[in-house]
Amino acid sequence: MVAFIVLGALLLAAGVGVVTLRQPVHAALSLVGGILALAAMYVTLEAHFLAAIQVIVYAGAVMVLFLFVIMLLNVGSTPTRSLPWLKPVAWVTGLLAVAGVAAVVFMVQRPLPELEVVQAALRGGNADAIGESLFSDYLLAFHLVGVLLLVGILGAVALVQQAAPETRAVATRTATPDGEGAEPRPVLAGEES
Amino acid sequence: MTAHDPLWVTFLKALVLCVVLLGAFAYMTLVERKLLGRFQHRYGPNRVGPMGLLQPIADAIKSIFKEDITVSGADKFVFVLAPGISITFALVAFGAIPGGPAGSLFGLNPWVMDLDIGVLFILAATGMGVYGIFLGGWASNSKYSLLGSLRSTAQIISYELGLGLSVLAVIMVAGTLNLREIVELNIWSVSPWLWPGLLLAFATFLISGTAEVNRTPFDLPEAEQELVAGYMTEYSSLKWALYQMAEYVNMMTASAFISTLFLGGYKGPAFLDAVVPGISEWPIVWLVLKMAIFMFFFIWLKATLPRLRYDQLMRFGWLYLFEFALLSALVTGAVIAFVV
C-alpha cells in the first residue's frame, strides 16, 4: 500500500511535469520518469514481464526516439507561434477526459475479481502466461496489430521516399570514390527556403 | 523455487556487489593500460607503487581534486543527472547475474536478485543506460558533445536489435528467461543440431555486445580526431570519472551476461571434479574467470583493430549483423520445430 501511494504520487508528479514543463526535453524526461514509475507499479502487482517490456519498449526505445527528434530539431522552450484557440480547446478536452474517467470510476458499479482469481491468471507475471493468452485468445488481434505496424512502416518509407528524391541522388553521387565533389551539388529538398 | 532472502541480506549483498564492481573498475583501468602497453612494446604504468599497483588510487585522487567544471550554457540539472543515470543503471544491471548455485556462498545465495525475467531485466537496465550518454551530450550545450551523443545513441539502438535477436536463440533453446535456469540447463547439451544456430548467435552477440559497451572498433562516441571526446567532452573531475566507471561496469556486465548465456556462467568444467570433488560448483570463481577471458578479449580488440567509420558502422549493423542475428534465431527456431 505504501509502495502504491509513493509510486502513484511519483506517477502523478511526472504526468503533471509532462504538461507543465516548458523545455521539451525536460517534459520528455518527465514522461520517462512516469514510465519507470508505472513499471515499478507493475512489479508491485507481480506483473514482472509486463514491467520489463514497459521499460524496454517505451523507456528504452520509443522515448529515446522522441528525444532524438526533439534534439535534432533543436526545439527551444519558447513556442515558435501561438494558436489562440489552443488553450480553450485544451481545457475543454481535458475536462471531458476527466469527466469520462470519473463517470467510469464512480457510476459503473462492477464487482472486482477475487484476489485468488487474479493471481491465478497472472501466474507470477511470467512470460508464458502472457504468451499463452496472446497466442490463443487474442491471436487475431495480435496479427492485426502486426499488420498495422507493417502498414505504418511502409507508410513512413513511402513518405520519406517521396519527400527526398534529390537527397538520395546526392547520397549516391558522393558515395562514388572519385566523386570529389567535382560536379555542382544539386539543391537539397527544402534547402532553397 | 528458492526461498527469498530477507530484505537486509539483499541490501548488504547489493552494497558488497557495488563496492566490488567499483574496485574491479579501478584495477581494470590498470590492467587495461598494462596490457595495452605490452601489446605496443612498452611498459605501461609502473611508477606508482610496486609494478604500478597503486596507480588507480593516484588516478582516483587526481580526478576527485580536479576542478569540476559546469559549462555556463549547460542545462545544470540534466548535466548532473546524466552521469548518475549511466552509473546507476550499469550497477543495477549486474545485480541480476547469478554467481553460483543456490546457497553455495557460505549458505547464502550468491546473487542479488533471482528474477524469472533476468534476461529481460538486464536488457532493460542496459537499455536505460543510453539515457546517460544521450542526456550528457545534450545538456553540455556543445556541438561536439551533441554530435557524439547522437551518434552513440543511434549506434546503441541499432546494435540492440542484433543483441536481442541473438538472445532469442538462447531463450528458445532454454525455454526460460531465468538466467540461473539457463545456466543449469546448459544449452549446448540439448542437441548437436542446435549448435550452428547457437554458434552464430554467440558470434553476433559478442559483436553487438562490443558495440553496446562502446568499445573499439565501435568506440565512435569517443572518436577523438573528430569529436574531441564525444558526449564526455565537457565533463571533468568526478562526473567524468562516473562515466568511466559506467563504461567499465558495462563491460563487466556484458562479459558476465555472455558467459552466463552461452558459456555455462558460474559452472566450472565437470572433469575437474575428478581432481578436486565439487570444484565445478564453487561460486563466483568460474564466473570471474570467464569474465576475465572476455575482458581480455575487449582489451585485445582495442589494441588490434582500428575504429570503424560512422557509415561503415551503421551499414555493418543493419545490413550484416542484424541479418545474421535474425538467421540464428530462424535456424534455431526451425531446428526446435522440425528436428529436436
PDB file of N, CA and C in Angstrom, chain A residues 125-158:
ATOM      1  N   GLY A 125       3.310 -13.443 -13.051  1.00  0.00           N
ATOM      2  CA  GLY A 125       3.710 -12.411 -14.006  1.00  0.00           C
ATOM      3  C   GLY A 125       4.739 -12.890 -14.996  1.00  0.00           C
ATOM      4  N   ASN A 126       4.754 -14.189 -15.259  1.00  0.00           N
ATOM      5  CA  ASN A 126       5.782 -14.735 -16.130  1.00  0.00           C
ATOM      6  C   ASN A 126       5.435 -14.571 -17.595  1.00  0.00           C
ATOM      7  N   ALA A 127       6.427 -14.831 -18.451  1.00  0.00           N
ATOM      8  CA  ALA A 127       6.224 -14.637 -19.883  1.00  0.00           C
ATOM      9  C   ALA A 127       5.231 -15.645 -20.435  1.00  0.00           C
ATOM     10  N   ASP A 128       5.212 -16.881 -19.890  1.00  0.00           N
ATOM     11  CA  ASP A 128       4.365 -17.909 -20.517  1.00  0.00           C
ATOM     12  C   ASP A 128       2.888 -17.608 -20.343  1.00  0.00           C
ATOM     13  N   ALA A 129       2.518 -16.956 -19.206  1.00  0.00           N
ATOM     14  CA  ALA A 129       1.106 -16.630 -19.020  1.00  0.00           C
ATOM     15  C   ALA A 129       0.630 -15.664 -20.103  1.00  0.00           C
ATOM     16  N   ILE A 130       1.454 -14.632 -20.347  1.00  0.00           N
ATOM     17  CA  ILE A 130       1.091 -13.644 -21.366  1.00  0.00           C
ATOM     18  C   ILE A 130       1.152 -14.259 -22.756  1.00  0.00           C
ATOM     19  N   GLY A 131       2.211 -15.042 -23.010  1.00  0.00           N
ATOM     20  CA  GLY A 131       2.366 -15.659 -24.323  1.00  0.00           C
ATOM     21  C   GLY A 131       1.188 -16.553 -24.662  1.00  0.00           C
ATOM     22  N   GLU A 132       0.740 -17.316 -23.661  1.00  0.00           N
ATOM     23  CA  GLU A 132      -0.346 -18.252 -23.925  1.00  0.00           C
ATOM     24  C   GLU A 132      -1.621 -17.525 -24.320  1.00  0.00           C
ATOM     25  N   SER A 133      -1.991 -16.485 -23.561  1.00  0.00           N
ATOM     26  CA  SER A 133      -3.245 -15.805 -23.898  1.00  0.00           C
ATOM     27  C   SER A 133      -3.085 -14.993 -25.182  1.00  0.00           C
ATOM     28  N   LEU A 134      -1.861 -14.504 -25.432  1.00  0.00           N
ATOM     29  CA  LEU A 134      -1.632 -13.714 -26.647  1.00  0.00           C
ATOM     30  C   LEU A 134      -1.776 -14.586 -27.887  1.00  0.00           C
ATOM     31  N   PHE A 135      -1.283 -15.832 -27.808  1.00  0.00           N
ATOM     32  CA  PHE A 135      -1.299 -16.682 -28.987  1.00  0.00           C
ATOM     33  C   PHE A 135      -2.475 -17.642 -29.019  1.00  0.00           C
ATOM     34  N   SER A 136      -3.435 -17.487 -28.074  1.00  0.00           N
ATOM     35  CA  SER A 136      -4.633 -18.322 -28.195  1.00  0.00           C
ATOM     36  C   SER A 136      -5.880 -17.434 -28.243  1.00  0.00           C
ATOM     37  N   ASP A 137      -6.189 -16.743 -27.136  1.00  0.00           N
ATOM     38  CA  ASP A 137      -7.423 -15.954 -27.092  1.00  0.00           C
ATOM     39  C   ASP A 137      -7.356 -14.743 -28.014  1.00  0.00           C
ATOM     40  N   TYR A 138      -6.158 -14.118 -28.085  1.00  0.00           N
ATOM     41  CA  TYR A 138      -6.072 -12.846 -28.799  1.00  0.00           C
ATOM     42  C   TYR A 138      -5.247 -12.954 -30.067  1.00  0.00           C
ATOM     43  N   LEU A 139      -5.262 -14.127 -30.688  1.00  0.00           N
ATOM     44  CA  LEU A 139      -4.399 -14.348 -31.849  1.00  0.00           C
ATOM     45  C   LEU A 139      -4.743 -13.400 -32.989  1.00  0.00           C
ATOM     46  N   LEU A 140      -6.054 -13.226 -33.236  1.00  0.00           N
ATOM     47  CA  LEU A 140      -6.479 -12.364 -34.346  1.00  0.00           C
ATOM     48  C   LEU A 140      -6.028 -10.929 -34.096  1.00  0.00           C
ATOM     49  N   ALA A 141      -6.271 -10.447 -32.879  1.00  0.00           N
ATOM     50  CA  ALA A 141      -5.867  -9.071 -32.554  1.00  0.00           C
ATOM     51  C   ALA A 141      -4.360  -8.911 -32.705  1.00  0.00           C
ATOM     52  N   PHE A 142      -3.625  -9.928 -32.268  1.00  0.00           N
ATOM     53  CA  PHE A 142      -2.168  -9.896 -32.348  1.00  0.00           C
ATOM     54  C   PHE A 142      -1.712  -9.740 -33.799  1.00  0.00           C
ATOM     55  N   HIS A 143      -2.336 -10.532 -34.694  1.00  0.00           N
ATOM     56  CA  HIS A 143      -1.967 -10.453 -36.113  1.00  0.00           C
ATOM     57  C   HIS A 143      -2.349  -9.110 -36.703  1.00  0.00           C
ATOM     58  N   LEU A 144      -3.530  -8.617 -36.301  1.00  0.00           N
ATOM     59  CA  LEU A 144      -3.982  -7.329 -36.833  1.00  0.00           C
ATOM     60  C   LEU A 144      -3.024  -6.224 -36.427  1.00  0.00           C
ATOM     61  N   VAL A 145      -2.553  -6.272 -35.176  1.00  0.00           N
ATOM     62  CA  VAL A 145      -1.601  -5.257 -34.731  1.00  0.00           C
ATOM     63  C   VAL A 145      -0.322  -5.342 -35.557  1.00  0.00           C
ATOM     64  N   GLY A 146       0.102  -6.588 -35.860  1.00  0.00           N
ATOM     65  CA  GLY A 146       1.288  -6.759 -36.698  1.00  0.00           C
ATOM     66  C   GLY A 146       1.105  -6.109 -38.056  1.00  0.00           C
ATOM     67  N   VAL A 147      -0.080  -6.323 -38.668  1.00  0.00           N
ATOM     68  CA  VAL A 147      -0.356  -5.725 -39.974  1.00  0.00           C
ATOM     69  C   VAL A 147      -0.346  -4.201 -39.865  1.00  0.00           C
ATOM     70  N   LEU A 148      -0.932  -3.698 -38.769  1.00  0.00           N
ATOM     71  CA  LEU A 148      -0.992  -2.246 -38.553  1.00  0.00           C
ATOM     72  C   LEU A 148       0.415  -1.654 -38.503  1.00  0.00           C
ATOM     73  N   LEU A 149       1.299  -2.336 -37.775  1.00  0.00           N
ATOM     74  CA  LEU A 149       2.676  -1.851 -37.666  1.00  0.00           C
ATOM     75  C   LEU A 149       3.357  -1.873 -39.030  1.00  0.00           C
ATOM     76  N   LEU A 150       3.109  -2.939 -39.785  1.00  0.00           N
ATOM     77  CA  LEU A 150       3.714  -3.046 -41.119  1.00  0.00           C
ATOM     78  C   LEU A 150       3.251  -1.899 -42.004  1.00  0.00           C
ATOM     79  N   VAL A 151       1.936  -1.609 -41.945  1.00  0.00           N
ATOM     80  CA  VAL A 151       1.403  -0.501 -42.727  1.00  0.00           C
ATOM     81  C   VAL A 151       2.073   0.806 -42.318  1.00  0.00           C
ATOM     82  N   GLY A 152       2.262   0.976 -41.002  1.00  0.00           N
ATOM     83  CA  GLY A 152       2.921   2.182 -40.514  1.00  0.00           C
ATOM     84  C   GLY A 152       4.322   2.323 -41.071  1.00  0.00           C
ATOM     85  N   ILE A 153       5.084   1.211 -41.047  1.00  0.00           N
ATOM     86  CA  ILE A 153       6.466   1.256 -41.550  1.00  0.00           C
ATOM     87  C   ILE A 153       6.475   1.594 -43.033  1.00  0.00           C
ATOM     88  N   LEU A 154       5.593   0.908 -43.801  1.00  0.00           N
ATOM     89  CA  LEU A 154       5.551   1.154 -45.244  1.00  0.00           C
ATOM     90  C   LEU A 154       5.174   2.600 -45.524  1.00  0.00           C
ATOM     91  N   GLY A 155       4.215   3.110 -44.747  1.00  0.00           N
ATOM     92  CA  GLY A 155       3.806   4.498 -44.932  1.00  0.00           C
ATOM     93  C   GLY A 155       4.949   5.462 -44.695  1.00  0.00           C
ATOM     94  N   ALA A 156       5.719   5.202 -43.622  1.00  0.00           N
ATOM     95  CA  ALA A 156       6.845   6.083 -43.319  1.00  0.00           C
ATOM     96  C   ALA A 156       7.874   6.040 -44.432  1.00  0.00           C
ATOM     97  N   VAL A 157       8.167   4.830 -44.938  1.00  0.00           N
ATOM     98  CA  VAL A 157       9.138   4.703 -46.023  1.00  0.00           C
ATOM     99  C   VAL A 157       8.649   5.445 -47.257  1.00  0.00           C
ATOM    100  N   ALA A 158       7.353   5.265 -47.594  1.00  0.00           N
ATOM    101  CA  ALA A 158       6.798   5.915 -48.774  1.00  0.00           C
ATOM    102  C   ALA A 158       6.890   7.434 -48.642  1.00  0.00           C
TER     103      ALA A 158
END
